[in-house]
Each structure stands twice: as C-alpha cells, then as structure tokens.
mmCIF file of C-alpha atoms in Angstrom:
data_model
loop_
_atom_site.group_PDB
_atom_site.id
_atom_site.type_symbol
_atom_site.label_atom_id
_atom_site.label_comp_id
_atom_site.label_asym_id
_atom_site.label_seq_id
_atom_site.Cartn_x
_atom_site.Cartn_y
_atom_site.Cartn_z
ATOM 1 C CA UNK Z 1 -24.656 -11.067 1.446
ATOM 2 C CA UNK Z 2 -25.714 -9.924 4.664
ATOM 3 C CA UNK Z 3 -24.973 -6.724 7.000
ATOM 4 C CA UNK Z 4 -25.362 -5.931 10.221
ATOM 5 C CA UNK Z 5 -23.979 -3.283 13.071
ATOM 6 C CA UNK Z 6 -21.748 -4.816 15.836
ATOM 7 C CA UNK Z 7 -20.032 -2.263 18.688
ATOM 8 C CA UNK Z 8 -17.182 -3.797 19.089
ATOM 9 C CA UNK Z 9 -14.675 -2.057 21.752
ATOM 10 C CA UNK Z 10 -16.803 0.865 21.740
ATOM 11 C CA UNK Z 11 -16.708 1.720 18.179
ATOM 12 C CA UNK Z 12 -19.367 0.997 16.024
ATOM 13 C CA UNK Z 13 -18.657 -1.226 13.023
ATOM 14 C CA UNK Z 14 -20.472 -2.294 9.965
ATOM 15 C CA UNK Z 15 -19.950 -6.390 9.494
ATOM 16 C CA UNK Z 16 -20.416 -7.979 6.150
ATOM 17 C CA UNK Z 17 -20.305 -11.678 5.464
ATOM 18 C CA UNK Z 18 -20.558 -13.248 2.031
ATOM 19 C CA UNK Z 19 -20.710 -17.513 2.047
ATOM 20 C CA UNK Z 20 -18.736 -19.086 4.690
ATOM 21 C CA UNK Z 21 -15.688 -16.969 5.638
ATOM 22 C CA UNK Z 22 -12.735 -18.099 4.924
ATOM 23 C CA UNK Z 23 -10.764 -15.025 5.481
ATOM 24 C CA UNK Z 24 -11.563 -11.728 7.737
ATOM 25 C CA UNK Z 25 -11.245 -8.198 6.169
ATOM 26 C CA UNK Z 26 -10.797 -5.663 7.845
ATOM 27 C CA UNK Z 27 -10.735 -2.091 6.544
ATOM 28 C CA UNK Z 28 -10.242 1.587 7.953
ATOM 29 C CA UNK Z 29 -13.089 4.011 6.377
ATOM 30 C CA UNK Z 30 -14.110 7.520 6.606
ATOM 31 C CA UNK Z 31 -17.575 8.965 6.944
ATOM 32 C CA UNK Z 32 -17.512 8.965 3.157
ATOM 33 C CA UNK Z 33 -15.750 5.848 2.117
ATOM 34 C CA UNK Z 34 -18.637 4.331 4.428
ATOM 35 C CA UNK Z 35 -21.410 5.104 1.475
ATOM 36 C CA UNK Z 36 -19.724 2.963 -1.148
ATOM 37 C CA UNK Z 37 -18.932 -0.197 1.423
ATOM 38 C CA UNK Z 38 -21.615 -1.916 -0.380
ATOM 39 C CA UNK Z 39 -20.868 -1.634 -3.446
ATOM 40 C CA UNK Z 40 -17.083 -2.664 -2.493
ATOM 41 C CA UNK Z 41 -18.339 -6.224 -0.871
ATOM 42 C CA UNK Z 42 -20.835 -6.732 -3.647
ATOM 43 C CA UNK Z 43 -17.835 -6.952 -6.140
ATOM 44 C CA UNK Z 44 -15.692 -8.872 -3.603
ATOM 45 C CA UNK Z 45 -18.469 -11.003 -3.627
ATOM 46 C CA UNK Z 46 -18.217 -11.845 -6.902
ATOM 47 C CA UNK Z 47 -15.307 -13.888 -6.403
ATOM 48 C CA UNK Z 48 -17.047 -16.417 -5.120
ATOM 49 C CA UNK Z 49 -14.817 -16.799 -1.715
ATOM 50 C CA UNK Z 50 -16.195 -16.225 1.948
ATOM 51 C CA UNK Z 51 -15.486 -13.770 3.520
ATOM 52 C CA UNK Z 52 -16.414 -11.393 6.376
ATOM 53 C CA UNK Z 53 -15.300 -7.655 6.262
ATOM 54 C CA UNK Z 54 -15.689 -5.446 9.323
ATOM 55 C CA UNK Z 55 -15.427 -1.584 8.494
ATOM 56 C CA UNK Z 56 -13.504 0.352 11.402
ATOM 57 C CA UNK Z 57 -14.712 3.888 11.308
ATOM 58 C CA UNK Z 58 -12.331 6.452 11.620
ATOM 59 C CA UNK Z 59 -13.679 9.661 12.507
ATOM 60 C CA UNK Z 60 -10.676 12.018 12.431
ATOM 61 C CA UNK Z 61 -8.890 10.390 9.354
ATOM 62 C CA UNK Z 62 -5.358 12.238 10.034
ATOM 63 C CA UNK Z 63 -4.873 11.792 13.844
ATOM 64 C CA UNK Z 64 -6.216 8.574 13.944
ATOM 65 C CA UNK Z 65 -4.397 7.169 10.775
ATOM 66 C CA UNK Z 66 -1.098 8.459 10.430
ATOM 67 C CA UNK Z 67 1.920 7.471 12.256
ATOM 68 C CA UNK Z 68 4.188 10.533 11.966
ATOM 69 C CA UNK Z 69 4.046 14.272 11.707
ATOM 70 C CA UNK Z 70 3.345 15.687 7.850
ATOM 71 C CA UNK Z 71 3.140 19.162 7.464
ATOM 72 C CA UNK Z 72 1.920 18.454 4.369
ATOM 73 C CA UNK Z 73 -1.533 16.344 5.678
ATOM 74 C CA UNK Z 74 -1.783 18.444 8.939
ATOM 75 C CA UNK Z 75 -0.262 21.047 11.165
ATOM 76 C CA UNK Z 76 -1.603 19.869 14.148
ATOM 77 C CA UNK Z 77 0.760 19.038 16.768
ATOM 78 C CA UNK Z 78 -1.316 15.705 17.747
ATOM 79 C CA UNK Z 79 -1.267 14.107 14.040
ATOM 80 C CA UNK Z 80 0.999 11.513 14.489
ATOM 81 C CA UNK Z 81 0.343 10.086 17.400
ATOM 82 C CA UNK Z 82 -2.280 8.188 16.763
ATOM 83 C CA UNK Z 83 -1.782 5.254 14.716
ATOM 84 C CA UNK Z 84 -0.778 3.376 17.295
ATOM 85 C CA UNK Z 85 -4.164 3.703 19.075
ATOM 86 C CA UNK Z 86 -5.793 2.512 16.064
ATOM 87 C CA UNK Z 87 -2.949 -0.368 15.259
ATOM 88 C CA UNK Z 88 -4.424 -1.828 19.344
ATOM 89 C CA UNK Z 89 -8.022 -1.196 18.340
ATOM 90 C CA UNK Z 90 -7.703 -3.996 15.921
ATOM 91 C CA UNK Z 91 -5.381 -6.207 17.658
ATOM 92 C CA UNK Z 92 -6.793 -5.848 21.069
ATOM 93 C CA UNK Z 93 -10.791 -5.222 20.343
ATOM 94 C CA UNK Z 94 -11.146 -6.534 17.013
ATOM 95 C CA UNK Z 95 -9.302 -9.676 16.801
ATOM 96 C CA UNK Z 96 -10.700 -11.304 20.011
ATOM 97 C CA UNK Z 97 -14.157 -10.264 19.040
ATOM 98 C CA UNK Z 98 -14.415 -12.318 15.691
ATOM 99 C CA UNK Z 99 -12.265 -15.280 17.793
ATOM 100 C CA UNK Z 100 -15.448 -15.057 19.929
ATOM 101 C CA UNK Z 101 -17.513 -15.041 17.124
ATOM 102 C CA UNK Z 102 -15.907 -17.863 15.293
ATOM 103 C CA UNK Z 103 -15.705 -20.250 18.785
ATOM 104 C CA UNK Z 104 -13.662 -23.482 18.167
ATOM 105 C CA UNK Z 105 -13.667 -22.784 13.886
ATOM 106 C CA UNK Z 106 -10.616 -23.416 12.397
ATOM 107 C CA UNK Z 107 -8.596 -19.877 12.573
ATOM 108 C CA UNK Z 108 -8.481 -18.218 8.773
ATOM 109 C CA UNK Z 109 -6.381 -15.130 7.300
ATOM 110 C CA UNK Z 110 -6.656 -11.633 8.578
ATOM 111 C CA UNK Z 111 -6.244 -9.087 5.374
ATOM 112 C CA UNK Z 112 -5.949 -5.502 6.667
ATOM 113 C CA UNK Z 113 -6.822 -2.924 4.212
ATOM 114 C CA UNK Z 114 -7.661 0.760 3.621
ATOM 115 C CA UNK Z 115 -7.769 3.449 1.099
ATOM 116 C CA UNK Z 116 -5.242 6.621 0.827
ATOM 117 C CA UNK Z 117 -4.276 7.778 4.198
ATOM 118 C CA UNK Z 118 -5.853 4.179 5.132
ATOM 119 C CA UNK Z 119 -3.497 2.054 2.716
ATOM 120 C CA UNK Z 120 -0.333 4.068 4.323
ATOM 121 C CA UNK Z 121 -1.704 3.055 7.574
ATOM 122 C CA UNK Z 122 -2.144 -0.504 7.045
ATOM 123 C CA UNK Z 123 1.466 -1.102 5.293
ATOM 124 C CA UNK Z 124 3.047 0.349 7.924
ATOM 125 C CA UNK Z 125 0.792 -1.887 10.456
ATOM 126 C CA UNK Z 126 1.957 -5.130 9.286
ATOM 127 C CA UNK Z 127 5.469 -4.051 10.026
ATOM 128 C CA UNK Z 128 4.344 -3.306 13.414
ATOM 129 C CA UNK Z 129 2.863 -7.056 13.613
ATOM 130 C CA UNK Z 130 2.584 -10.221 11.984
ATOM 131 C CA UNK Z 131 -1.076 -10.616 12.543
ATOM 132 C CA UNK Z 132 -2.037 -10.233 9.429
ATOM 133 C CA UNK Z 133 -1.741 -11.839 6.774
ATOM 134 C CA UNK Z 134 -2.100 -9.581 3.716
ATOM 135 C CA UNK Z 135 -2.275 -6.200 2.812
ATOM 136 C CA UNK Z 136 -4.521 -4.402 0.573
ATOM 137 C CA UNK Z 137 -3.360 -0.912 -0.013
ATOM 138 C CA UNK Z 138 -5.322 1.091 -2.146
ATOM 139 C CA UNK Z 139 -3.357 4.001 -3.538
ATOM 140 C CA UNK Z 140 -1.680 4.126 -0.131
ATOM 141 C CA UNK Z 141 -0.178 7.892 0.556
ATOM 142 C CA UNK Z 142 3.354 6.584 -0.067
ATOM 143 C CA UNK Z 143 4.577 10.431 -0.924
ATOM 144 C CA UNK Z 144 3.654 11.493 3.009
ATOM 145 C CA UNK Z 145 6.541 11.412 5.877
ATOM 146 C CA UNK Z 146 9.514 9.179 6.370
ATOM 147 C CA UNK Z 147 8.218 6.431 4.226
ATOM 148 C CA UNK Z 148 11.808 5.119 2.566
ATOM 149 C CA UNK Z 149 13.747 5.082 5.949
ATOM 150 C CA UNK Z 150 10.640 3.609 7.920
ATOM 151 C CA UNK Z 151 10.484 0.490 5.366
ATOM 152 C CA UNK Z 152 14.273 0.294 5.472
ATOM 153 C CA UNK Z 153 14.330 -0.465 8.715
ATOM 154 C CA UNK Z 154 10.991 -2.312 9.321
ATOM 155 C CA UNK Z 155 10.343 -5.281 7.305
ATOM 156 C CA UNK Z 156 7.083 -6.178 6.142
ATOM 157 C CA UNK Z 157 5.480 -8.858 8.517
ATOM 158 C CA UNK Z 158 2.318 -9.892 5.903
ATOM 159 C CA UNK Z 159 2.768 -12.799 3.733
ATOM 160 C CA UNK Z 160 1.207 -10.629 0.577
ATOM 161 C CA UNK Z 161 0.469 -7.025 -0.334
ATOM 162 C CA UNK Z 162 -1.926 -5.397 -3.073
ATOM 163 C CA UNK Z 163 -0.808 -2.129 -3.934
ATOM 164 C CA UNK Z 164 -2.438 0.169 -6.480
ATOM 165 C CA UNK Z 165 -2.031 3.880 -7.807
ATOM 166 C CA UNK Z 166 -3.975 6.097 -10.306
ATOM 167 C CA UNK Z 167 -1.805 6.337 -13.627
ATOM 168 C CA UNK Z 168 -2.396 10.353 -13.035
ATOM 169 C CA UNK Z 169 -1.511 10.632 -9.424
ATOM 170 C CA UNK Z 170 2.055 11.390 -9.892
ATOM 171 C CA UNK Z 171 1.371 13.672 -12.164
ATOM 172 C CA UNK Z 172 0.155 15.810 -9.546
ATOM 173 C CA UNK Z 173 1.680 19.387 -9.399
ATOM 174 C CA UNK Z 174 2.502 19.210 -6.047
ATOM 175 C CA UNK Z 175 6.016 18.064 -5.498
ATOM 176 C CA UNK Z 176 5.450 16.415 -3.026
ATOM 177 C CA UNK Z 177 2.527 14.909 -3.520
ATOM 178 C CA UNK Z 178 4.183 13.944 -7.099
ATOM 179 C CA UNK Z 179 6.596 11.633 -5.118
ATOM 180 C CA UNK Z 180 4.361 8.678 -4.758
ATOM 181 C CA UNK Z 181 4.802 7.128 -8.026
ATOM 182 C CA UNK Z 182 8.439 7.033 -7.536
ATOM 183 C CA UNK Z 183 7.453 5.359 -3.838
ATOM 184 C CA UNK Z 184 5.377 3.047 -4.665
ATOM 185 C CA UNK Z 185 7.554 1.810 -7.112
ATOM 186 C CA UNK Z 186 10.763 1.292 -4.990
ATOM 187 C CA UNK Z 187 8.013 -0.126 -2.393
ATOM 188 C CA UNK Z 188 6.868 -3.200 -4.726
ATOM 189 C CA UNK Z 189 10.803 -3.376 -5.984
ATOM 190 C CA UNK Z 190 11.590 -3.652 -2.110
ATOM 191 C CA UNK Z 191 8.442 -6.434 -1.277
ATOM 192 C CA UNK Z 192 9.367 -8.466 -4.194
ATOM 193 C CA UNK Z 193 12.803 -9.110 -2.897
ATOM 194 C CA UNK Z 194 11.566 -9.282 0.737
ATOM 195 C CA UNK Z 195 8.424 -11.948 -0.054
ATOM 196 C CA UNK Z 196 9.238 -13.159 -3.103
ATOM 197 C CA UNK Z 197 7.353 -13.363 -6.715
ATOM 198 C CA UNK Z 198 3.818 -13.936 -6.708
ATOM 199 C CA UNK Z 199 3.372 -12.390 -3.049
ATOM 200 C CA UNK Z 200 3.011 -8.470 -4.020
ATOM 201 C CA UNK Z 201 1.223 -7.015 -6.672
ATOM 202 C CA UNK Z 202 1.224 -3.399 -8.132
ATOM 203 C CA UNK Z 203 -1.864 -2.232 -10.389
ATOM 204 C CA UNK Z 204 -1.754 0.832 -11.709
ATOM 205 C CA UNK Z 205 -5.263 1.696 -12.132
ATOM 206 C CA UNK Z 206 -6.750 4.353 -14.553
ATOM 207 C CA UNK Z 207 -7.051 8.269 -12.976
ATOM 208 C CA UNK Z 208 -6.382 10.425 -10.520
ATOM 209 C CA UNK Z 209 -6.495 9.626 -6.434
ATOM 210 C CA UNK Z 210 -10.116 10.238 -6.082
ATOM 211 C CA UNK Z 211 -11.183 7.652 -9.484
ATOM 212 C CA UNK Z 212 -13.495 4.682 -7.923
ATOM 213 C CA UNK Z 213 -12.408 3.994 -4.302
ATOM 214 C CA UNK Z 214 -14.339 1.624 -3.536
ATOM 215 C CA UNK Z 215 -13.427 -0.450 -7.277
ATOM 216 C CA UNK Z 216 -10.109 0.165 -5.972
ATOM 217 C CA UNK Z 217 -10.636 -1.674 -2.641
ATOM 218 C CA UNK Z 218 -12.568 -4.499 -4.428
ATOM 219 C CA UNK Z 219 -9.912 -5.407 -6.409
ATOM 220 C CA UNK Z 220 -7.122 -5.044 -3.978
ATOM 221 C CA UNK Z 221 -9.282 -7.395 -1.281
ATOM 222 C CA UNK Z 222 -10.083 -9.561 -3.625
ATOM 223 C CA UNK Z 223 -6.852 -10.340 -4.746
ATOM 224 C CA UNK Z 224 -5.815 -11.268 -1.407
ATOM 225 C CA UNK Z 225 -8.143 -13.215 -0.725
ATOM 226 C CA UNK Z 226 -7.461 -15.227 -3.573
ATOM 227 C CA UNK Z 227 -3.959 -15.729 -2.325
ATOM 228 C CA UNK Z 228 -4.345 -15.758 1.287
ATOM 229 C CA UNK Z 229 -7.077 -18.820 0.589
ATOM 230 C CA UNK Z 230 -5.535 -20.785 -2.398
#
C-alpha cells in the first residue's frame, strides 16, 4: 500500500492505492477520522481488490456536510448550505483529476463514502447524481432533518449501498437522535424495492455511534467494492 498527498482543487487530499485499482473511493473525513485512514485501507486491503481511496478533508464538518438546516446539529444560520459545495468539489475537482491520472485506462466504479454526518451526506449525494456507483454509509445520521420526505421524492441514483448502525445507537435518550434506527430501517426497506436484492446491505454492527469508525468504513468499502467489481 502506498500514500501520498495530492492538492487537488485546492484542497489537500491524502491518496491511497492498494494493487491495481479497480475502483476509486472516495471518502469525506474530519480532522479526527483522518488518524485512523490507515488503519481503514489496511483492512480494505485485505480484500485483495485494487483500489485507490482519496480522503476529502472537511474542515467544518456541519456546514460543509449537511444539506439542510438541523437545529439539532447546529444553530447556525449557514449549516445547510453547504453540501452542495462539497457535492461539486467531487464532481468538478475530483473526478477529472483521477481521469487525468488514469489517461486512456479503462474507466472503473466511483464508491462515495463517509462516516456519520459523512454517510448522510453521501446518500443524499447519489440522489443528486448518478456518478457514483455505490454508497458506503457508515452509521449515516439518518435521525437529522427531512430525511423520509427527501428520499421520497429523490430516488437513489447508485447501483448499491452499504449501510450500517451501532445496535445501541437508537437506544440513545435523545428522541431525536433515537429516530435513526427506525430510519435506517425504512431506508434499506425503501433501497431494496428501489435496486433490488443483493444491491443494499444493512449491518448492524456492535455499540454505540462512536464504536470503531474506521472498522466501520472498512467493512462498508469493502463490501462495495466487492460488488461494484464482481
């Protein structure tokens, strides 16, 4: 595996490749999601596919990630606003750099992914385009905003989606919070209709939110890499 630090449309990303690629991952992380990326692509890894991973860092994790108001996230009139700026980030700065970097290879699956705020952010990106081919959502913030009428009315544009949630997270005595099992739930019931068996996948994984991230994100990318590469 090797790493290395490209600045691509001004941002400064972290790019991992293991073996030939055969599918790009791409993945919105904090400042402290960034310390485990290793350890993430080392179990990808194991899976013996190619891959390349490029880490977009997102600085302010609310405003940049979330594509409607939630009092419940932040009160700041901005949040909300800025999802969209990220969504053209990949699509627009991103994308064209690894076409540049790949020359005249054969094109291969994009799989967007992201953790918490991240996950919620890249499900509701692939109903904003169909450039991607999979989703790996790891335990996205379902519980947050509009989520039930947004889905309603956008379908999902990805071919496959990983979704995963602590078996304790909607346990959570918040109320609101509490919602996301319920959520995530009706979200898988609503993919497998919309894509099909074998296309979505919802693992319930063992603790709270904040139980192994970055295992979280291992599994979820590599099972779509399986699928997006079979």
């Amino acid at each position: 595996m090797t790493m290395n630090v490209s600045i691509i449309g001004g941002r400064e990303c972290r790019v991992f490749q293991s073996g030939d690629a055969r599918a790009l991952l791409v993945q919105v992380v904090s400042g402290q999601q960034a310390g485990e990326l290793e350890s993430e692509v080392e179990q990808i890894a194991v899976s013996d596919v190619g891959f390349v991973m490029v880490a977009v860092p997102i600085a302010d994790w609310e405003l940049e990630l979330m594509p409607w108001a939630e009092p419940a996230i932040s009160r700041r009139p901005e949040v909300g606003s800025g999802a969209g700026d990220t969504l053209r980030f990949i699509v627009d700065n991103l994308m064209p750099w690894w076409n540049g970097q790949r020359a005249c290879q054969p094109a291969v699956p994009v799989v967007l992914g992201g953790y918490s705020l991240g996950g919620l952010f890249s499900l509701w990106a692939a109903c904003q385009t169909d450039r991607f081919a999979a989703v790996a959502a790891g335990s996205p913030s379902l519980w947050a905003g509009n989520w039930p009428e947004y889905a309603a009315t956008h379908p999902m544009l990805a071919r496959q989606v990983y979704l995963s949630l602590g078996d304790r997270e909607e346990r959570s005595r918040n109320k609101i919070m509490a919602r996301v099992g319920e959520r995530i739930r009706d979200e898988h019931d609503r993919l497998v209709r919309q894509l099909g068996d074998g296309r979505t996948m919802l693992h319930w994984e063992q603790g709270g939110h904040f139980a192994d991230p970055a295992g979280r994100m291992a599994r979820a990318f590599s099972w779509c890499l399986k699928h997006t590469t079979e």
